[in-house]
């Protein structure tokens, strides 16, 4: 009963849910912009949908800043590589927002091979009263013009225009898994399985290769790059993770080619847990710097780990996401679930971390109280504006009424992509082709 | 013969049964991994991370099996067809270990350390019924097939991880002198015995769903 009270305390934080069904396809990435006003999703069909938070209105106190569709556009189209005789998927792997520098918003979106810079602008006024053109735009007969007028700007329905400003193509041989904008706001990096390139946002015909782990003989290949990110404050530092579970922090000031890391973060293997799957489950699927820049968060198959940049020997915190799967690794290897790449996220204050799991469950860990909660993103289990009920997976032993047993977990319902608002307790969860946005109504009372 | 202990007396029974079970599981994992690797290669564009992880797992199993000493030597002539297929299927991972030798051990040969290992693998336990269906993926040829060309084309499968990428475009075309002629020949079905025996990189057949037996004549055998 004490336990129940505890979980209820955590539960009360989330009082609202809005579920948006994106029309066709499976969502492949979710990203808030730097203010949290905009939320972008990319899908397998190459489309990007941007949601905007409505300003809070006094008239309807219940709809505190809900997210509505702001713009939809086709970012990438399927391509055919004639040389290799294969298709390049249009699936959007990652979206990253650029810091806003003027009235327009910009974002980078990438598929396996090509990165594009999109500019999003609003138009809510239009000029009327041209001298040479009439209202439809046709040239006027000059003989009918008897006087001159100054065109006036008149309000019009808001129109959101999206245009591709840059296309960064042909930089990658292998599949791009990450992009990250530098804190200098001038450069960004893109990483594929074996190489990382540095681009200037204004230059599309050239990029600098800063990491190359391709062996001279591909037969010797045993490790690939799985994710990478720039440090949020130090524009010379970046980290990349590998399929062997290691993190490498690199300093671009040290050398032009950062093959030699400045720091190597690796946890020694636990001999008691060793199996044939040890390496696969140690592969890092996502790495994220904390907002403070002091820590890194990594996700591997069964855990999330917090690393201190000053300590390379081991993570400072390890949280079990779904340890009950440890005895099922062989089946998960057989059905390929063991290769699923889950992402992870920090909250704005770096006190809570979040990651997805199976059965449309997602998990949150409070670093201070060491409490954790499992929640479910599904329409069946939560009506709009209802409190989310914590879920429990029972792996044998005592079973309570609403527990789900490990064997009845639905492994096709995986939450790979999650995002946390940069400042508030608002989270976006992508569950296959559905986007869930959960808000905390009483944010001021949150720890 | 199988892993040690299957037919021992009850006194030692339990321990050896466990060992045998573990070996069985290990073998089954190896088979599964090899099938996955093969499927990886048949994909339009293989997921490199996945392929590398599976290949590493296979190497790990192989190392442990070697250390365990559960392999028994079997003379090639008594191996028969099934172990030969197993030999061919494990050659993909063996290739990595023996790249430096510059050549692959011929099936059934028993000279040198590496080929010994190969023939050890060749002598691996004949699969009990359920597993043999997995092994059958490699059982694509009848006895009359040209094993040489099949073997060579399988060798290239691991290489196609690289050859699917433009950085080794030269590798793509390096394997054959007249790529377009061969492609035409296969597509039109007019293949004389000479060109039938020439192994073509399986990358050419990606669009057609990936043939394994690239060297096999499309006409009646």
XYZ file of C-alpha atoms in Angstrom:
668
model
C 0.000 0.000 0.000
C 2.873 2.275 0.716
C 4.165 1.472 -2.690
C 0.844 2.306 -4.251
C 0.784 5.698 -2.606
C 4.225 6.402 -3.953
C 3.304 5.534 -7.483
C 0.204 7.632 -7.201
C 2.300 10.596 -6.227
C 4.321 10.320 -9.368
C 1.179 9.643 -11.329
C -0.534 12.866 -10.367
C 1.991 14.787 -12.346
C 0.383 13.927 -15.615
C -3.154 15.059 -15.814
C -3.678 15.493 -19.458
C -3.159 13.633 -22.635
C -3.909 14.579 -26.173
C -3.496 12.004 -28.851
C -2.942 13.036 -32.398
C -3.175 10.506 -35.144
C -0.783 11.239 -37.936
C -2.507 10.068 -40.992
C -0.546 7.365 -42.631
C 2.837 6.436 -41.517
C 5.055 5.303 -38.770
C 6.721 8.156 -36.948
C 10.459 7.868 -37.113
C 11.612 10.907 -35.159
C 10.259 13.525 -32.732
C 11.925 16.793 -31.747
C 10.948 19.925 -29.830
C 12.523 23.204 -30.888
C 14.603 25.228 -28.447
C 11.661 27.074 -26.893
C 9.276 24.157 -27.005
C 6.803 26.169 -28.989
C 7.181 23.872 -31.982
C 7.289 20.105 -32.178
C 8.428 18.379 -35.357
C 7.828 14.755 -36.297
C 9.220 12.869 -39.251
C 7.769 9.683 -40.645
C 8.624 6.761 -42.835
C 6.978 8.389 -45.808
C 9.447 11.257 -45.789
C 6.980 13.757 -44.416
C 7.548 16.262 -41.660
C 4.646 17.476 -39.543
C 5.187 20.470 -37.292
C 2.927 21.155 -34.333
C 2.669 24.531 -32.647
C 1.630 25.186 -29.111
C -1.363 27.402 -28.823
C -0.856 30.345 -26.506
C -2.653 29.931 -23.204
C -6.040 31.520 -23.264
C -7.931 32.899 -20.323
C -11.245 31.928 -21.876
C -10.530 28.255 -21.931
C -8.347 27.514 -18.937
C -8.443 23.808 -19.690
C -6.695 24.093 -22.997
C -3.470 25.382 -21.633
C -1.235 25.481 -24.602
C -2.328 22.512 -26.654
C -0.387 21.512 -29.714
C -2.042 21.798 -33.100
C -0.789 21.078 -36.570
C 1.152 24.040 -37.879
C 2.617 22.761 -41.119
C 3.097 19.578 -43.098
C 5.529 19.095 -45.913
C 7.259 16.393 -47.870
C 10.889 16.556 -46.882
C 12.404 13.595 -48.683
C 11.271 11.533 -51.617
C 12.289 7.967 -52.368
C 15.354 7.939 -54.562
C 16.985 5.359 -56.692
C 20.728 4.956 -56.740
C 21.415 3.728 -60.270
C 25.018 2.907 -59.610
C 24.284 0.458 -56.862
C 20.882 -0.445 -58.156
C 19.044 0.166 -54.958
C 16.449 2.429 -53.465
C 17.228 5.067 -50.906
C 14.502 5.181 -48.302
C 12.733 8.442 -47.763
C 12.241 7.720 -44.083
C 13.252 10.682 -41.934
C 15.862 9.432 -39.514
C 16.420 12.613 -37.558
C 15.206 16.193 -37.305
C 17.161 18.881 -35.521
C 16.023 22.467 -35.067
C 18.394 25.341 -35.568
C 18.389 28.041 -32.896
C 16.040 30.766 -34.033
C 17.861 33.829 -35.283
C 15.044 35.794 -36.907
C 11.336 35.521 -37.498
C 11.770 32.313 -39.464
C 12.292 28.851 -38.030
C 14.795 26.460 -39.550
C 15.321 22.768 -39.180
C 17.544 20.060 -40.561
C 15.955 16.801 -41.624
C 17.788 13.764 -42.876
C 17.131 10.390 -44.405
C 19.787 7.715 -44.909
C 21.873 9.755 -47.301
C 20.828 13.383 -47.673
C 20.371 16.210 -45.191
C 18.133 19.146 -45.981
C 17.771 22.553 -44.398
C 14.194 23.810 -44.351
C 13.079 27.328 -43.612
C 9.623 27.862 -42.151
C 8.121 31.307 -42.460
C 4.751 32.793 -41.721
C 2.843 35.085 -43.878
C -0.136 36.840 -42.375
C -0.239 40.019 -44.389
C -0.321 40.704 -48.042
C 0.038 43.872 -50.047
C -3.031 45.183 -51.817
C -3.463 48.053 -54.207
C -0.767 47.634 -56.798
C -0.653 50.153 -59.546
C 0.347 47.915 -62.398
C -1.427 44.718 -61.452
C -5.011 44.083 -60.520
C -6.237 41.894 -57.670
C -5.706 38.673 -59.606
C -2.246 39.697 -60.616
C -2.982 40.427 -64.208
C -1.361 43.453 -65.748
C -3.660 46.396 -65.898
C -4.385 48.236 -69.064
C -2.273 51.333 -68.518
C -4.815 53.602 -70.120
C -7.216 52.872 -67.256
C -4.762 53.991 -64.601
C -5.588 57.535 -63.732
C -3.996 57.928 -60.329
C -1.241 56.359 -58.283
C -1.729 54.617 -54.991
C 0.617 53.243 -52.410
C 0.076 49.507 -51.832
C -1.075 48.750 -48.295
C -0.418 45.637 -46.218
C -3.667 43.990 -45.285
C -4.043 41.049 -42.918
C -4.740 37.649 -44.395
C -5.216 34.124 -43.133
C -2.027 32.796 -41.711
C -0.028 30.910 -44.256
C 2.954 28.843 -43.260
C 5.488 28.499 -46.008
C 8.219 25.916 -45.980
C 11.060 26.020 -48.435
C 14.206 23.953 -48.826
C 17.182 26.242 -48.448
C 20.046 23.784 -48.635
C 20.520 20.220 -49.697
C 23.598 18.499 -48.287
C 23.978 15.479 -50.508
C 26.623 12.912 -51.361
C 28.388 13.216 -48.056
C 27.721 9.718 -46.834
C 28.401 6.259 -48.103
C 26.662 4.508 -45.251
C 23.374 5.219 -43.527
C 23.124 8.459 -41.574
C 22.044 7.763 -37.999
C 22.466 11.196 -36.358
C 22.772 14.892 -36.990
C 23.660 17.498 -34.420
C 23.804 21.277 -34.650
C 26.824 22.891 -33.070
C 26.471 25.539 -30.377
C 28.274 27.924 -32.715
C 25.103 27.873 -34.859
C 27.259 27.791 -37.975
C 28.197 24.170 -38.307
C 26.606 20.809 -37.764
C 27.713 17.227 -37.974
C 26.212 14.149 -39.551
C 27.204 10.620 -38.613
C 26.777 7.375 -40.480
C 27.862 3.860 -39.510
C 31.530 4.498 -40.104
C 32.134 8.213 -40.563
C 31.251 11.581 -39.144
C 31.231 14.706 -41.284
C 31.287 18.351 -40.303
C 29.304 20.746 -42.453
C 28.897 24.476 -42.582
C 25.232 25.377 -42.756
C 25.804 27.653 -45.717
C 28.032 25.350 -47.758
C 26.557 22.310 -49.430
C 29.236 21.156 -51.806
C 31.839 20.371 -49.208
C 32.074 18.711 -45.834
C 34.957 17.771 -43.593
C 35.384 14.240 -42.401
C 36.207 14.327 -38.713
C 35.861 10.683 -37.711
C 36.528 7.638 -39.843
C 36.476 4.193 -38.310
C 36.313 2.255 -41.513
C 39.021 -0.426 -41.459
C 41.290 -0.841 -44.448
C 39.774 -4.245 -44.950
C 36.041 -4.427 -44.450
C 36.437 -8.003 -43.296
C 37.991 -6.581 -40.141
C 34.947 -4.522 -39.320
C 33.689 -5.269 -35.830
C 32.378 -1.943 -34.582
C 30.166 0.798 -36.009
C 29.095 4.278 -34.949
C 25.573 4.284 -33.583
C 24.910 7.879 -32.483
C 26.679 11.190 -32.035
C 26.053 14.642 -30.608
C 27.778 17.981 -30.135
C 28.328 19.278 -26.633
C 25.639 21.859 -25.842
C 28.096 24.554 -24.819
C 31.589 23.689 -25.999
C 31.597 23.943 -29.743
C 34.796 21.911 -30.036
C 33.537 18.835 -28.218
C 31.362 16.023 -29.452
C 30.637 12.463 -28.451
C 29.916 9.366 -30.486
C 28.742 5.971 -29.349
C 29.534 2.568 -30.783
C 27.950 -0.816 -31.225
C 30.331 -2.188 -28.616
C 28.909 0.045 -25.912
C 31.659 2.620 -25.714
C 31.475 6.401 -25.885
C 34.213 8.555 -27.310
C 34.502 12.217 -26.497
C 36.470 14.065 -29.138
C 37.994 17.515 -29.252
C 38.136 19.112 -32.675
C 40.941 21.386 -31.563
C 43.247 18.434 -31.100
C 43.452 17.361 -34.721
C 41.666 17.657 -38.017
C 40.727 13.991 -37.931
C 39.333 13.032 -34.565
C 39.918 9.309 -34.826
C 41.847 9.510 -31.603
C 39.450 10.230 -28.799
C 40.102 12.590 -25.946
C 38.145 10.407 -23.556
C 36.852 6.869 -23.811
C 33.877 5.953 -21.656
C 33.439 2.257 -21.241
C 32.003 0.112 -18.516
C 33.793 -3.157 -17.838
C 31.624 -6.143 -18.589
C 29.877 -7.863 -15.738
C 31.163 -11.449 -15.897
C 28.138 -12.825 -14.087
C 25.821 -11.544 -16.806
C 27.876 -12.671 -19.721
C 26.169 -14.416 -22.614
C 26.431 -14.601 -26.369
C 24.180 -11.579 -26.466
C 26.276 -9.425 -24.178
C 27.756 -7.429 -26.988
C 24.487 -6.882 -28.797
C 22.706 -5.613 -25.713
C 25.597 -3.351 -24.855
C 25.352 -1.551 -28.192
C 24.408 2.066 -27.472
C 21.345 3.117 -29.439
C 21.242 6.765 -28.360
C 23.450 9.301 -26.584
C 22.313 12.692 -25.276
C 24.201 15.370 -23.403
C 22.413 16.822 -20.404
C 21.271 20.428 -20.719
C 23.991 21.376 -18.284
C 26.631 19.736 -20.432
C 28.044 17.937 -17.434
C 26.522 14.503 -18.083
C 25.702 12.129 -20.906
C 22.765 9.776 -21.112
C 23.061 6.531 -23.047
C 20.531 3.858 -23.909
C 21.426 0.281 -24.587
C 19.003 -2.582 -24.948
C 18.164 -3.135 -21.297
C 19.348 -0.021 -19.462
C 19.810 3.724 -19.484
C 23.016 5.052 -18.016
C 24.139 8.451 -16.850
C 27.811 9.232 -17.361
C 29.806 12.037 -15.811
C 32.119 13.641 -18.354
C 34.830 13.596 -15.719
C 34.664 9.875 -15.111
C 35.480 7.467 -17.894
C 35.640 4.250 -15.966
C 31.929 3.633 -15.473
C 28.554 5.374 -15.518
C 27.518 7.159 -12.345
C 23.965 5.857 -12.577
C 22.378 2.834 -14.231
C 18.651 2.292 -14.506
C 17.017 -0.958 -15.576
C 14.424 -0.318 -18.243
C 13.098 -3.843 -18.638
C 15.413 -6.281 -16.935
C 12.739 -8.986 -17.149
C 13.773 -9.360 -20.783
C 17.228 -10.561 -19.818
C 16.097 -14.166 -19.694
C 14.353 -13.832 -23.044
C 17.276 -12.579 -25.066
C 17.405 -15.634 -27.280
C 13.800 -15.193 -28.393
C 14.343 -11.484 -28.842
C 17.351 -12.256 -30.978
C 15.288 -14.656 -33.045
C 12.528 -12.148 -33.716
C 15.051 -9.346 -34.200
C 13.685 -7.224 -31.392
C 17.113 -7.234 -29.819
C 18.220 -4.877 -32.575
C 15.574 -2.253 -31.790
C 17.078 1.168 -31.233
C 15.422 3.044 -28.422
C 16.047 6.728 -27.799
C 16.330 8.491 -24.473
C 15.655 12.004 -23.204
C 16.432 14.395 -20.352
C 13.899 16.743 -18.852
C 14.685 20.455 -18.807
C 16.341 20.418 -15.410
C 18.243 17.140 -15.994
C 16.550 15.603 -12.972
C 14.372 13.062 -14.785
C 15.232 10.788 -17.685
C 12.845 9.015 -19.991
C 12.983 6.212 -22.505
C 10.589 3.949 -24.366
C 10.003 0.212 -24.125
C 7.636 -2.433 -25.519
C 3.868 -2.769 -25.296
C 3.660 1.004 -25.787
C 5.191 1.464 -22.372
C 7.622 4.212 -21.590
C 9.657 4.667 -18.459
C 10.771 7.634 -16.415
C 13.457 7.690 -13.793
C 13.828 10.450 -11.240
C 17.524 10.829 -10.566
C 17.025 12.537 -7.229
C 14.387 10.399 -5.568
C 15.470 7.252 -7.422
C 11.826 6.512 -8.113
C 10.676 5.266 -11.461
C 7.380 4.841 -13.221
C 6.083 2.910 -16.196
C 3.350 4.535 -18.238
C 1.454 3.438 -21.297
C 0.735 5.409 -24.429
C -2.397 3.986 -25.929
C -5.887 5.212 -26.522
C -7.415 2.173 -24.941
C -5.822 2.784 -21.619
C -6.113 6.525 -21.363
C -8.915 8.836 -22.299
C -8.050 12.421 -23.162
C -7.517 14.573 -20.082
C -7.364 11.559 -17.844
C -4.622 10.809 -15.419
C -2.160 8.268 -16.676
C -2.150 5.136 -14.652
C 1.212 3.615 -13.817
C 1.721 0.153 -15.249
C 3.640 -2.776 -13.933
C 5.184 -5.726 -15.638
C 5.204 -8.818 -13.549
C 8.018 -11.209 -14.188
C 6.840 -13.998 -11.981
C 6.382 -13.815 -8.241
C 3.582 -11.791 -6.748
C 1.140 -10.632 -9.352
C -1.289 -7.808 -8.838
C -4.556 -7.193 -10.583
C -3.512 -4.880 -13.382
C -0.064 -6.272 -13.902
C 0.981 -7.384 -17.330
C 2.962 -10.569 -17.551
C 6.141 -10.590 -19.559
C 4.766 -13.170 -21.934
C 1.793 -11.052 -22.880
C 3.854 -8.011 -23.818
C 3.287 -6.891 -27.369
C 6.717 -6.561 -28.930
C 5.348 -4.985 -32.077
C 4.262 -1.956 -30.074
C 7.556 -0.303 -29.375
C 8.183 3.251 -28.305
C 11.469 4.113 -29.915
C 11.132 7.898 -30.142
C 10.388 10.222 -27.272
C 11.044 13.900 -26.637
C 10.837 16.177 -23.637
C 9.962 19.881 -23.797
C 13.113 21.917 -23.058
C 11.601 23.738 -20.106
C 8.244 22.339 -19.073
C 6.902 18.934 -18.209
C 5.470 18.185 -21.597
C 6.495 15.009 -23.374
C 5.923 13.741 -26.880
C 5.726 9.994 -27.388
C 5.653 8.340 -30.787
C 3.837 5.005 -30.705
C 4.086 3.559 -34.216
C 1.906 5.939 -36.223
C 0.396 7.778 -33.277
C 1.792 10.789 -31.509
C 0.926 11.299 -27.854
C 1.565 14.527 -26.045
C 1.329 14.406 -22.276
C 1.312 17.518 -20.163
C 1.722 18.174 -16.520
C -0.963 20.566 -15.458
C 0.557 21.531 -12.179
C 4.074 22.220 -13.337
C 4.808 24.637 -10.556
C 4.335 21.888 -8.008
C 6.738 19.484 -9.608
C 9.892 18.667 -7.768
C 29.587 -38.090 -33.347
C 28.233 -35.278 -31.372
C 29.274 -33.275 -28.385
C 30.828 -35.302 -25.656
C 28.788 -37.224 -23.232
C 25.519 -37.857 -24.948
C 25.892 -41.553 -24.737
C 27.688 -41.936 -21.447
C 26.408 -43.908 -18.532
C 24.105 -42.414 -15.953
C 26.801 -41.839 -13.400
C 28.184 -38.969 -15.423
C 24.890 -38.370 -17.116
C 23.711 -35.077 -15.667
C 26.807 -33.016 -16.131
C 27.321 -34.166 -19.627
C 23.695 -33.753 -20.513
C 23.987 -30.143 -19.494
C 27.059 -29.743 -21.564
C 25.364 -31.398 -24.476
C 22.336 -29.176 -24.073
C 24.497 -26.094 -24.005
C 26.264 -27.277 -27.114
C 22.960 -27.883 -28.818
C 21.755 -24.434 -27.913
C 24.993 -22.945 -29.058
C 24.811 -24.760 -32.340
C 21.244 -23.662 -32.829
C 22.254 -20.090 -32.110
C 25.033 -20.393 -34.638
C 22.639 -21.711 -37.273
C 20.172 -18.940 -36.560
C 22.885 -16.318 -36.798
C 24.162 -17.632 -40.084
C 20.682 -17.568 -41.523
C 20.289 -14.000 -40.350
C 23.588 -13.037 -41.913
C 22.553 -14.575 -45.153
C 19.221 -12.785 -45.064
C 21.061 -9.571 -44.298
C 23.056 -9.953 -47.440
C 20.029 -10.659 -49.514
C 18.476 -7.385 -48.512
C 18.523 -4.524 -50.903
C 20.820 -2.588 -48.626
C 21.984 -4.372 -45.528
C 21.849 -2.707 -42.171
C 25.542 -2.524 -41.392
C 25.165 -2.293 -37.629
C 22.976 -5.371 -37.541
C 25.293 -7.348 -39.807
C 28.308 -6.480 -37.713
C 26.588 -7.432 -34.468
C 25.451 -10.777 -35.849
C 28.853 -11.491 -37.339
C 30.505 -10.737 -34.014
C 28.110 -13.102 -32.278
C 28.922 -15.826 -34.744
C 32.648 -15.318 -34.188
C 32.110 -15.487 -30.469
C 30.255 -18.775 -30.714
C 32.903 -20.157 -32.983
C 35.664 -19.164 -30.571
C 33.930 -20.738 -27.662
C 33.249 -23.901 -29.576
C 36.897 -24.109 -30.482
C 38.011 -23.543 -26.932
C 35.623 -26.132 -25.656
C 37.201 -28.601 -27.932
C 33.824 -30.022 -28.782
C 34.754 -30.245 -32.379
C 35.752 -33.623 -33.715
C 37.744 -34.202 -36.816
C 35.869 -35.900 -39.550
C 37.404 -37.099 -42.771
C 35.920 -35.220 -45.687
C 34.941 -38.262 -47.650
C 32.756 -39.550 -44.904
C 31.193 -36.167 -44.318
C 28.618 -36.524 -47.012
C 26.492 -33.745 -48.283
C 25.041 -32.195 -45.168
C 28.351 -31.381 -43.459
C 29.607 -29.954 -46.706
C 26.778 -27.526 -46.730
C 27.554 -26.638 -43.172
C 31.126 -26.070 -44.167
C 30.076 -23.761 -46.896
C 27.746 -21.852 -44.636
C 30.286 -21.276 -41.899
C 32.900 -20.246 -44.382
C 31.532 -16.753 -44.360
C 32.654 -16.146 -40.845
C 35.782 -18.164 -41.278
C 36.758 -15.970 -44.140
C 37.325 -13.057 -41.822
C 39.732 -15.005 -39.678
C 41.743 -16.273 -42.600
C 41.810 -13.241 -44.796
C 45.529 -12.914 -44.252
C 46.118 -16.304 -45.774
C 44.863 -14.839 -48.956
C 42.930 -17.911 -49.866
C 40.166 -19.983 -48.500
C 40.510 -23.568 -47.494
C 38.934 -25.828 -50.020
C 36.035 -27.821 -48.708
C 37.161 -30.879 -46.957
C 40.844 -30.110 -47.055
C 42.767 -30.812 -43.925
C 46.056 -29.012 -44.201
C 47.161 -26.268 -41.905
C 45.493 -24.980 -38.815
C 42.789 -22.954 -40.368
C 41.544 -25.652 -42.697
C 41.653 -28.032 -39.766
C 39.216 -25.812 -38.051
C 37.152 -25.764 -41.161
C 37.028 -29.486 -41.355
C 36.276 -29.538 -37.676
C 33.315 -27.403 -38.370
C 32.602 -29.682 -41.214
C 32.461 -32.504 -38.759
C 30.074 -30.621 -36.555
C 27.176 -32.580 -35.232
C 24.742 -33.481 -37.900
C 21.689 -31.522 -37.120
C 18.803 -33.146 -35.418
C 15.692 -32.789 -37.511
C 14.425 -29.381 -36.412
C 17.721 -27.661 -36.984
C 18.423 -29.191 -40.300
C 15.685 -27.094 -41.812
C 17.784 -24.074 -41.041
C 20.794 -25.700 -42.516
C 18.720 -26.342 -45.573
C 18.899 -22.699 -46.506
C 22.342 -23.515 -47.745
C 21.160 -26.727 -49.301
C 20.359 -24.953 -52.464
C 22.309 -27.146 -54.781
C 21.797 -30.675 -55.877
C 24.806 -32.908 -55.835
C 25.532 -32.129 -59.416
C 26.096 -28.391 -58.922
C 29.346 -26.707 -59.451
C 30.496 -26.300 -55.914
C 33.451 -24.197 -56.857
C 31.417 -21.382 -58.239
C 28.856 -21.628 -55.475
C 31.577 -21.392 -52.891
C 33.187 -18.424 -54.510
C 29.920 -16.579 -54.826
C 29.225 -17.233 -51.152
C 32.634 -15.827 -50.333
C 31.564 -12.661 -51.941
C 28.510 -12.389 -49.786
C 30.434 -11.039 -46.869
C 32.277 -8.758 -49.205
C 29.073 -7.376 -50.564
C 28.653 -5.610 -47.263
C 31.249 -3.308 -48.667
C 30.558 -3.625 -52.322
C 27.105 -2.178 -51.914
C 28.669 1.182 -51.317
C 30.169 3.551 -53.854
C 33.438 3.813 -51.998
C 34.334 0.453 -53.410
C 32.878 0.908 -56.812
C 36.163 -0.359 -58.087
C 35.578 -3.469 -55.989
C 32.180 -3.865 -57.519
C 33.536 -4.045 -60.990
C 36.848 -5.558 -60.096
C 35.367 -8.999 -59.867
C 34.353 -9.290 -63.409
C 35.682 -8.231 -66.743
C 32.470 -7.714 -68.584
C 29.716 -6.981 -66.165
C 27.119 -5.997 -68.661
C 27.557 -9.034 -70.813
C 27.057 -11.279 -67.852
C 24.043 -9.375 -66.687
C 22.525 -9.574 -70.135
C 23.300 -13.234 -70.362
C 21.567 -13.986 -67.141
C 18.585 -11.801 -67.853
C 17.992 -13.285 -71.251
C 18.635 -16.763 -70.014
C 21.197 -17.444 -72.686
C 24.014 -18.803 -70.695
C 26.622 -21.073 -72.095
C 28.436 -23.357 -69.737
C 31.475 -21.078 -69.635
C 29.734 -17.977 -68.377
C 27.530 -20.061 -66.142
C 30.524 -21.083 -64.175
C 31.838 -17.586 -63.742
C 30.791 -16.265 -60.366
C 29.070 -12.939 -60.475
C 28.920 -10.643 -57.507
C 25.615 -11.145 -55.823
C 25.253 -7.386 -55.821
C 24.240 -7.627 -59.451
C 21.247 -9.651 -58.492
C 20.024 -7.461 -55.770
C 17.149 -6.255 -57.832
C 16.091 -9.800 -58.545
C 15.780 -10.642 -54.927
C 19.297 -11.890 -54.428
C 20.523 -15.112 -55.825
C 22.957 -17.043 -53.758
C 24.132 -19.365 -56.429
C 25.349 -16.652 -58.681
C 27.373 -19.074 -60.673
C 24.497 -21.389 -61.317
C 23.144 -21.592 -64.834
C 19.575 -20.410 -64.963
C 18.676 -23.113 -67.422
C 18.057 -26.735 -66.552
C 21.033 -28.183 -64.706
